[in-house]
PDB file of C-alpha atoms in Angstrom:
ATOM      1  CA  MET R   1       9.302  -8.345 -18.200  1.00 69.00           C
ATOM      2  CA  LYS R   2      12.187  -9.772 -19.815  1.00 74.00           C
ATOM      3  CA  ILE R   3      14.480  -9.641 -16.585  1.00 79.00           C
ATOM      4  CA  ILE R   4      11.107 -11.151 -14.600  1.00 81.00           C
ATOM      5  CA  LYS R   5      11.067 -13.815 -17.320  1.00 78.00           C
ATOM      6  CA  GLN R   6      14.764 -14.437 -16.685  1.00 76.00           C
ATOM      7  CA  GLY R   7      14.234 -14.995 -13.419  1.00 83.00           C
ATOM      8  CA  GLY R   8      14.982 -11.718 -11.772  1.00 85.00           C
ATOM      9  CA  LEU R   9      12.017 -12.088  -9.187  1.00 91.00           C
ATOM     10  CA  LYS R  10      13.158 -15.038  -7.942  1.00 90.00           C
ATOM     11  CA  ASP R  11      16.802 -13.840  -7.198  1.00 93.00           C
ATOM     12  CA  ILE R  12      15.272 -10.934  -5.367  1.00 94.00           C
ATOM     13  CA  CYS R  13      13.111 -12.974  -3.321  1.00 93.00           C
ATOM     14  CA  LYS R  14      16.569 -14.956  -2.281  1.00 93.00           C
ATOM     15  CA  VAL R  15      18.280 -11.704  -1.491  1.00 93.00           C
ATOM     16  CA  ILE R  16      15.056 -10.872   0.781  1.00 94.00           C
ATOM     17  CA  HIS R  17      15.153 -14.320   2.298  1.00 92.00           C
ATOM     18  CA  SER R  18      18.623 -14.676   3.261  1.00 93.00           C
ATOM     19  CA  SER R  19      18.708 -11.701   4.748  1.00 93.00           C
ATOM     20  CA  LEU R  20      16.151 -12.701   6.992  1.00 90.00           C
ATOM     21  CA  GLU R  21      18.527 -15.599   8.171  1.00 89.00           C
ATOM     22  CA  GLY R  22      20.057 -15.301  11.826  1.00 87.00           C
ATOM     23  CA  GLU R  23      20.326 -11.891  13.732  1.00 87.00           C
ATOM     24  CA  MET R  24      19.168  -8.557  11.676  1.00 85.00           C
ATOM     25  CA  SER R  25      22.231  -6.189  10.966  1.00 89.00           C
ATOM     26  CA  TRP R  26      22.184  -2.839   9.110  1.00 89.00           C
ATOM     27  CA  ASN R  27      23.926  -4.741   5.862  1.00 93.00           C
ATOM     28  CA  LYS R  28      20.737  -7.123   5.803  1.00 91.00           C
ATOM     29  CA  GLN R  29      18.555  -4.322   6.347  1.00 91.00           C
ATOM     30  CA  TYR R  30      19.836  -2.571   3.247  1.00 92.00           C
ATOM     31  CA  LEU R  31      19.725  -5.846   1.359  1.00 94.00           C
ATOM     32  CA  ILE R  32      15.985  -6.047   2.160  1.00 94.00           C
ATOM     33  CA  ARG R  33      15.548  -2.133   1.048  1.00 93.00           C
ATOM     34  CA  PHE R  34      17.233  -2.842  -1.875  1.00 93.00           C
ATOM     35  CA  GLY R  35      15.231  -6.111  -2.882  1.00 94.00           C
ATOM     36  CA  CYS R  36      11.976  -4.571  -1.817  1.00 94.00           C
ATOM     37  CA  ASP R  37      12.612  -1.468  -4.101  1.00 94.00           C
ATOM     38  CA  ALA R  38      13.747  -3.621  -7.030  1.00 94.00           C
ATOM     39  CA  ALA R  39      10.601  -5.820  -6.741  1.00 93.00           C
ATOM     40  CA  SER R  40       8.884  -2.496  -6.813  1.00 93.00           C
ATOM     41  CA  ILE R  41      10.255  -1.298  -9.943  1.00 93.00           C
ATOM     42  CA  LEU R  42       9.774  -4.378 -11.897  1.00 92.00           C
ATOM     43  CA  LEU R  43       6.109  -4.739 -10.503  1.00 92.00           C
ATOM     44  CA  LYS R  44       5.019  -1.011 -11.462  1.00 89.00           C
ATOM     45  CA  ASP R  45       2.493  -0.862 -13.769  1.00 87.00           C
ATOM     46  CA  ASN R  46       3.318  -4.217 -15.122  1.00 88.00           C
ATOM     47  CA  PRO R  47      -0.014  -6.223 -15.111  1.00 87.00           C
ATOM     48  CA  GLN R  48       1.586  -9.129 -17.020  1.00 89.00           C
ATOM     49  CA  SER R  49       4.104 -10.140 -13.953  1.00 90.00           C
ATOM     50  CA  PHE R  50       1.058 -11.345 -11.949  1.00 89.00           C
ATOM     51  CA  ARG R  51       1.505 -14.645 -12.771  1.00 88.00           C
ATOM     52  CA  PHE R  52       5.596 -14.468 -12.082  1.00 90.00           C
ATOM     53  CA  ALA R  53       4.604 -12.834  -8.537  1.00 92.00           C
ATOM     54  CA  ILE R  54       2.110 -14.995  -7.380  1.00 90.00           C
ATOM     55  CA  GLU R  55       3.976 -18.169  -7.839  1.00 90.00           C
ATOM     56  CA  SER R  56       4.794 -20.673  -4.722  1.00 91.00           C
ATOM     57  CA  GLY R  57       7.639 -19.176  -3.044  1.00 91.00           C
ATOM     58  CA  GLY R  58       7.534 -16.079  -5.511  1.00 92.00           C
ATOM     59  CA  ILE R  59       7.602 -12.489  -4.315  1.00 93.00           C
ATOM     60  CA  ILE R  60       3.985 -12.050  -2.864  1.00 94.00           C
ATOM     61  CA  ASP R  61       5.222 -15.137  -0.532  1.00 95.00           C
ATOM     62  CA  GLU R  62       8.297 -13.598   0.166  1.00 95.00           C
ATOM     63  CA  ILE R  63       7.006 -10.145   0.911  1.00 95.00           C
ATOM     64  CA  ILE R  64       4.076 -11.787   3.018  1.00 95.00           C
ATOM     65  CA  PHE R  65       6.568 -13.495   4.611  1.00 95.00           C
ATOM     66  CA  LEU R  66       8.975 -10.865   5.322  1.00 95.00           C
ATOM     67  CA  LEU R  67       6.099  -8.804   6.946  1.00 95.00           C
ATOM     68  CA  ILE R  68       5.060 -11.523   9.055  1.00 94.00           C
ATOM     69  CA  ARG R  69       8.919 -11.757  10.376  1.00 93.00           C
ATOM     70  CA  LEU R  70       9.848  -8.522  10.653  1.00 93.00           C
ATOM     71  CA  PRO R  71       9.522  -6.813  14.119  1.00 93.00           C
ATOM     72  CA  ILE R  72       6.302  -4.244  13.459  1.00 95.00           C
ATOM     73  CA  GLY R  73       8.937  -1.533  14.375  1.00 93.00           C
ATOM     74  CA  ASN R  74      11.164  -2.411  11.701  1.00 92.00           C
ATOM     75  CA  ILE R  75       8.425  -2.166   9.027  1.00 95.00           C
ATOM     76  CA  ASN R  76       8.765   0.475   6.522  1.00 95.00           C
ATOM     77  CA  GLN R  77       6.650   1.864   3.650  1.00 95.00           C
ATOM     78  CA  PHE R  78       9.601   0.130   1.090  1.00 94.00           C
ATOM     79  CA  ASN R  79       8.360  -3.226   2.359  1.00 95.00           C
ATOM     80  CA  LEU R  80       4.679  -2.857   1.310  1.00 96.00           C
ATOM     81  CA  VAL R  81       5.428  -0.804  -2.020  1.00 93.00           C
ATOM     82  CA  SER R  82       5.414  -4.072  -4.293  1.00 92.00           C
ATOM     83  CA  LEU R  83       2.291  -5.618  -2.606  1.00 93.00           C
ATOM     84  CA  CYS R  84       0.742  -1.970  -3.707  1.00 93.00           C
ATOM     85  CA  HIS R  85       1.761  -2.236  -6.898  1.00 92.00           C
ATOM     86  CA  ILE R  86       0.606  -5.613  -7.335  1.00 93.00           C
ATOM     87  CA  VAL R  87      -2.729  -5.073  -5.850  1.00 94.00           C
ATOM     88  CA  ASN R  88      -3.306  -1.695  -7.938  1.00 92.00           C
ATOM     89  CA  SER R  89      -2.966  -3.356 -11.431  1.00 91.00           C
ATOM     90  CA  SER R  90      -4.743  -6.772 -10.497  1.00 93.00           C
ATOM     91  CA  ASN R  91      -8.246  -7.426 -11.368  1.00 94.00           C
ATOM     92  CA  TYR R  92     -10.930  -9.107  -9.355  1.00 95.00           C
ATOM     93  CA  GLU R  93      -9.944 -12.807  -9.989  1.00 95.00           C
ATOM     94  CA  GLN R  94      -6.326 -12.048  -9.167  1.00 95.00           C
ATOM     95  CA  ILE R  95      -7.197  -9.976  -6.180  1.00 96.00           C
ATOM     96  CA  LYS R  96      -9.100 -13.045  -4.740  1.00 96.00           C
ATOM     97  CA  ILE R  97      -5.971 -15.135  -5.387  1.00 95.00           C
ATOM     98  CA  LEU R  98      -3.919 -12.529  -3.021  1.00 95.00           C
ATOM     99  CA  VAL R  99      -6.642 -12.711  -0.718  1.00 96.00           C
ATOM    100  CA  GLU R 100      -6.371 -16.908  -0.787  1.00 95.00           C
ATOM    101  CA  LYS R 101      -2.453 -16.365  -0.403  1.00 94.00           C
ATOM    102  CA  GLY R 102      -3.046 -14.544   3.174  1.00 94.00           C
ATOM    103  CA  ILE R 103      -2.431 -11.084   2.252  1.00 95.00           C
ATOM    104  CA  LEU R 104      -5.430  -9.975   4.660  1.00 95.00           C
ATOM    105  CA  LYS R 105      -3.751 -11.581   7.591  1.00 94.00           C
ATOM    106  CA  THR R 106      -0.509  -9.692   6.932  1.00 95.00           C
ATOM    107  CA  MET R 107      -2.139  -6.342   6.404  1.00 96.00           C
ATOM    108  CA  ASN R 108      -3.847  -6.985   9.647  1.00 96.00           C
ATOM    109  CA  ARG R 109      -0.340  -6.998  11.212  1.00 97.00           C
ATOM    110  CA  THR R 110       0.890  -3.818   9.415  1.00 97.00           C
ATOM    111  CA  LEU R 111      -2.095  -1.850  10.828  1.00 96.00           C
ATOM    112  CA  ASN R 112      -0.573  -2.016  14.155  1.00 96.00           C
ATOM    113  CA  SER R 113       2.601   0.036  12.794  1.00 96.00           C
ATOM    114  CA  GLY R 114       3.017   3.525  14.239  1.00 93.00           C
ATOM    115  CA  ASN R 115       4.705   4.431  11.150  1.00 95.00           C
ATOM    116  CA  GLU R 116       2.276   6.620   9.348  1.00 96.00           C
ATOM    117  CA  LEU R 117       3.416   5.586   6.156  1.00 96.00           C
ATOM    118  CA  VAL R 118       3.095   1.890   6.773  1.00 97.00           C
ATOM    119  CA  GLN R 119      -0.252   2.672   7.605  1.00 96.00           C
ATOM    120  CA  GLU R 120      -1.198   4.643   4.534  1.00 96.00           C
ATOM    121  CA  TYR R 121       0.215   1.920   2.384  1.00 96.00           C
ATOM    122  CA  SER R 122      -2.014  -0.759   4.425  1.00 97.00           C
ATOM    123  CA  VAL R 123      -5.266   0.961   4.521  1.00 97.00           C
ATOM    124  CA  LEU R 124      -4.461   1.783   0.844  1.00 96.00           C
ATOM    125  CA  ILE R 125      -4.310  -2.044  -0.026  1.00 97.00           C
ATOM    126  CA  PHE R 126      -7.240  -2.947   2.332  1.00 97.00           C
ATOM    127  CA  LYS R 127      -9.486  -0.386   0.461  1.00 96.00           C
ATOM    128  CA  VAL R 128      -8.469  -1.812  -2.840  1.00 96.00           C
ATOM    129  CA  ILE R 129      -9.166  -5.533  -1.811  1.00 97.00           C
ATOM    130  CA  THR R 130     -12.570  -5.046  -0.166  1.00 97.00           C
ATOM    131  CA  PHE R 131     -13.892  -3.199  -3.061  1.00 96.00           C
ATOM    132  CA  ALA R 132     -12.484  -6.090  -5.559  1.00 97.00           C
ATOM    133  CA  ILE R 133     -13.756  -8.750  -3.092  1.00 97.00           C
ATOM    134  CA  GLY R 134     -17.356  -6.947  -2.875  1.00 96.00           C
ATOM    135  CA  GLU R 135     -17.603  -6.354  -6.796  1.00 96.00           C
ATOM    136  CA  LEU R 136     -16.905 -10.265  -7.098  1.00 96.00           C
ATOM    137  CA  GLU R 137     -19.967 -11.079  -4.826  1.00 94.00           C
ATOM    138  CA  GLY R 138     -22.263  -9.358  -6.658  1.00 92.00           C
ATOM    139  CA  GLU R 139     -24.972  -6.977  -6.437  1.00 91.00           C
ATOM    140  CA  GLY R 140     -27.070  -6.689  -3.531  1.00 92.00           C
ATOM    141  CA  LYS R 141     -25.033  -9.697  -1.604  1.00 95.00           C
ATOM    142  CA  PRO R 142     -23.613  -8.952   1.792  1.00 96.00           C
ATOM    143  CA  HIS R 143     -19.502  -8.589   1.742  1.00 97.00           C
ATOM    144  CA  PRO R 144     -17.817 -12.118   2.291  1.00 96.00           C
ATOM    145  CA  LEU R 145     -15.036 -10.836   4.326  1.00 97.00           C
ATOM    146  CA  LEU R 146     -17.010  -8.786   6.705  1.00 97.00           C
ATOM    147  CA  LYS R 147     -17.294 -11.589   9.443  1.00 96.00           C
ATOM    148  CA  GLU R 148     -13.743 -12.477   9.101  1.00 96.00           C
ATOM    149  CA  MET R 149     -12.226  -9.173   9.442  1.00 97.00           C
ATOM    150  CA  GLU R 150     -14.934  -8.510  12.659  1.00 97.00           C
ATOM    151  CA  ASN R 151     -13.472 -11.672  14.128  1.00 97.00           C
ATOM    152  CA  ASP R 152      -9.740 -11.098  13.485  1.00 96.00           C
ATOM    153  CA  GLY R 153      -9.981  -7.481  14.600  1.00 97.00           C
ATOM    154  CA  THR R 154      -9.223  -5.902  11.357  1.00 97.00           C
ATOM    155  CA  LEU R 155     -12.717  -4.127  11.404  1.00 97.00           C
ATOM    156  CA  THR R 156     -11.799  -2.619  15.145  1.00 97.00           C
ATOM    157  CA  LYS R 157      -8.697  -1.539  13.577  1.00 97.00           C
ATOM    158  CA  LEU R 158      -9.608   0.256  10.599  1.00 97.00           C
ATOM    159  CA  ILE R 159     -12.520   2.011  12.755  1.00 97.00           C
ATOM    160  CA  GLU R 160      -9.721   2.864  15.078  1.00 97.00           C
ATOM    161  CA  ILE R 161      -7.699   4.516  12.154  1.00 97.00           C
ATOM    162  CA  PHE R 162     -10.773   6.214  10.612  1.00 96.00           C
ATOM    163  CA  GLN R 163     -11.232   8.194  14.058  1.00 95.00           C
ATOM    164  CA  ASN R 164      -7.851   9.141  14.800  1.00 95.00           C
ATOM    165  CA  ASP R 165      -7.489  12.646  14.126  1.00 93.00           C
ATOM    166  CA  LYS R 166      -3.937  13.135  14.708  1.00 94.00           C
ATOM    167  CA  TYR R 167      -2.574  11.666  10.779  1.00 94.00           C
ATOM    168  CA  ASN R 168      -0.995  14.575   8.915  1.00 94.00           C
ATOM    169  CA  ASN R 169      -2.245  12.701   5.582  1.00 93.00           C
ATOM    170  CA  LYS R 170      -5.706  12.550   6.002  1.00 92.00           C
ATOM    171  CA  ASP R 171      -6.012  10.513   3.006  1.00 93.00           C
ATOM    172  CA  ILE R 172      -5.404   7.668   5.511  1.00 96.00           C
ATOM    173  CA  ASN R 173      -8.951   8.488   7.394  1.00 95.00           C
ATOM    174  CA  LEU R 174     -10.502   8.419   3.943  1.00 94.00           C
ATOM    175  CA  GLN R 175      -8.896   5.091   2.673  1.00 95.00           C
ATOM    176  CA  SER R 176     -10.298   3.159   6.315  1.00 96.00           C
ATOM    177  CA  ALA R 177     -13.723   4.791   5.723  1.00 96.00           C
ATOM    178  CA  CYS R 178     -13.779   3.714   2.477  1.00 95.00           C
ATOM    179  CA  SER R 179     -12.878  -0.070   3.517  1.00 96.00           C
ATOM    180  CA  ILE R 180     -15.221  -0.012   6.098  1.00 96.00           C
ATOM    181  CA  GLY R 181     -18.320   1.107   3.948  1.00 94.00           C
ATOM    182  CA  TYR R 182     -17.062  -1.472   1.421  1.00 95.00           C
ATOM    183  CA  LEU R 183     -17.523  -4.269   4.041  1.00 96.00           C
ATOM    184  CA  TYR R 184     -20.889  -3.021   4.903  1.00 95.00           C
ATOM    185  CA  LYS R 185     -22.370  -3.448   1.488  1.00 93.00           C
ATOM    186  CA  ALA R 186     -25.808  -4.692   1.725  1.00 93.00           C
ATOM    187  CA  THR R 187     -25.455  -4.858   5.359  1.00 94.00           C
ATOM    188  CA  PRO R 188     -26.429  -1.702   7.670  1.00 93.00           C
ATOM    189  CA  ILE R 189     -23.572  -0.282   9.078  1.00 94.00           C
ATOM    190  CA  PRO R 190     -23.960   0.426  12.875  1.00 94.00           C
ATOM    191  CA  ILE R 191     -24.582   3.515  14.031  1.00 92.00           C
ATOM    192  CA  GLU R 192     -21.830   4.096  16.520  1.00 92.00           C
ATOM    193  CA  PHE R 193     -19.551   4.812  13.859  1.00 93.00           C
ATOM    194  CA  GLY R 194     -21.477   4.583  10.761  1.00 92.00           C
ATOM    195  CA  SER R 195     -23.178   8.007  10.893  1.00 92.00           C
ATOM    196  CA  SER R 196     -19.628   9.798  10.821  1.00 94.00           C
ATOM    197  CA  ILE R 197     -18.262   7.271   8.141  1.00 94.00           C
ATOM    198  CA  ILE R 198     -21.070   8.241   5.831  1.00 91.00           C
ATOM    199  CA  ILE R 199     -20.902  11.951   6.522  1.00 91.00           C
ATOM    200  CA  HIS R 200     -16.864  11.556   5.718  1.00 89.00           C
ATOM    201  CA  LEU R 201     -17.379  10.111   2.449  1.00 88.00           C
ATOM    202  CA  LYS R 202     -20.283  12.762   1.553  1.00 86.00           C
ATOM    203  CA  ASP R 203     -17.999  15.504   2.203  1.00 81.00           C
ATOM    204  CA  TYR R 204     -15.365  13.852   0.293  1.00 77.00           C
ATOM    205  CA  ILE R 205     -17.608  13.380  -2.799  1.00 76.00           C
ATOM    206  CA  ILE R 206     -18.512  16.845  -2.842  1.00 71.00           C
ATOM    207  CA  LYS R 207     -15.491  18.450  -2.000  1.00 64.00           C
ATOM    208  CA  PRO R 208     -14.417  20.981  -4.751  1.00 48.00           C
ATOM    209  CA  ASN R 209     -11.708  19.815  -6.727  1.00 51.00           C
ATOM    210  CA  ASN R 210     -11.916  16.326  -5.708  1.00 50.00           C
ATOM    211  CA  GLN R 211     -10.446  14.031  -8.170  1.00 44.00           C
TER     212      GLN R 211
END
């Protein structure tokens, strides 16, 4: 925390932001990766860092800007690791703040990546967020993000990812199934894909040695 309190995350933001100015080069790509890796190290298993990370113009804003600015083919998994650490160490109210900052729109974009690792991190982030926001809404109430994610195409993308049987890492299918299931909290899930999702999740739950 000492490095963060001394402005370490702000310095990382400056490195990333300056690297996005002008034409992209190999050197700038290296600096972006260096910045993302450094932020990931500072944020991992560090829930106390949240208030610094969400500052206006802070690392969350910078990573969101980065993921929107980069061509989709240039986005790599290391660009998402910091967000993943933040989401995983946040409580429900903090995740709501991340949603208000626009993380869902950014993750919607990264779902378009052809990079399996990028999709893996993206669906994991969606799973955590959809669960948290659903829990905040309370038992027996429809998920507040369902309509939004239907309208902006995110739900369609998650369904397509769930139905894609070409992934080497089958956790991608599982995480997307969980996200879809959470979105249909207290709402009938359409039969066109609902049955297969329910079967998939049941198989996962009863699978031997499942953790």
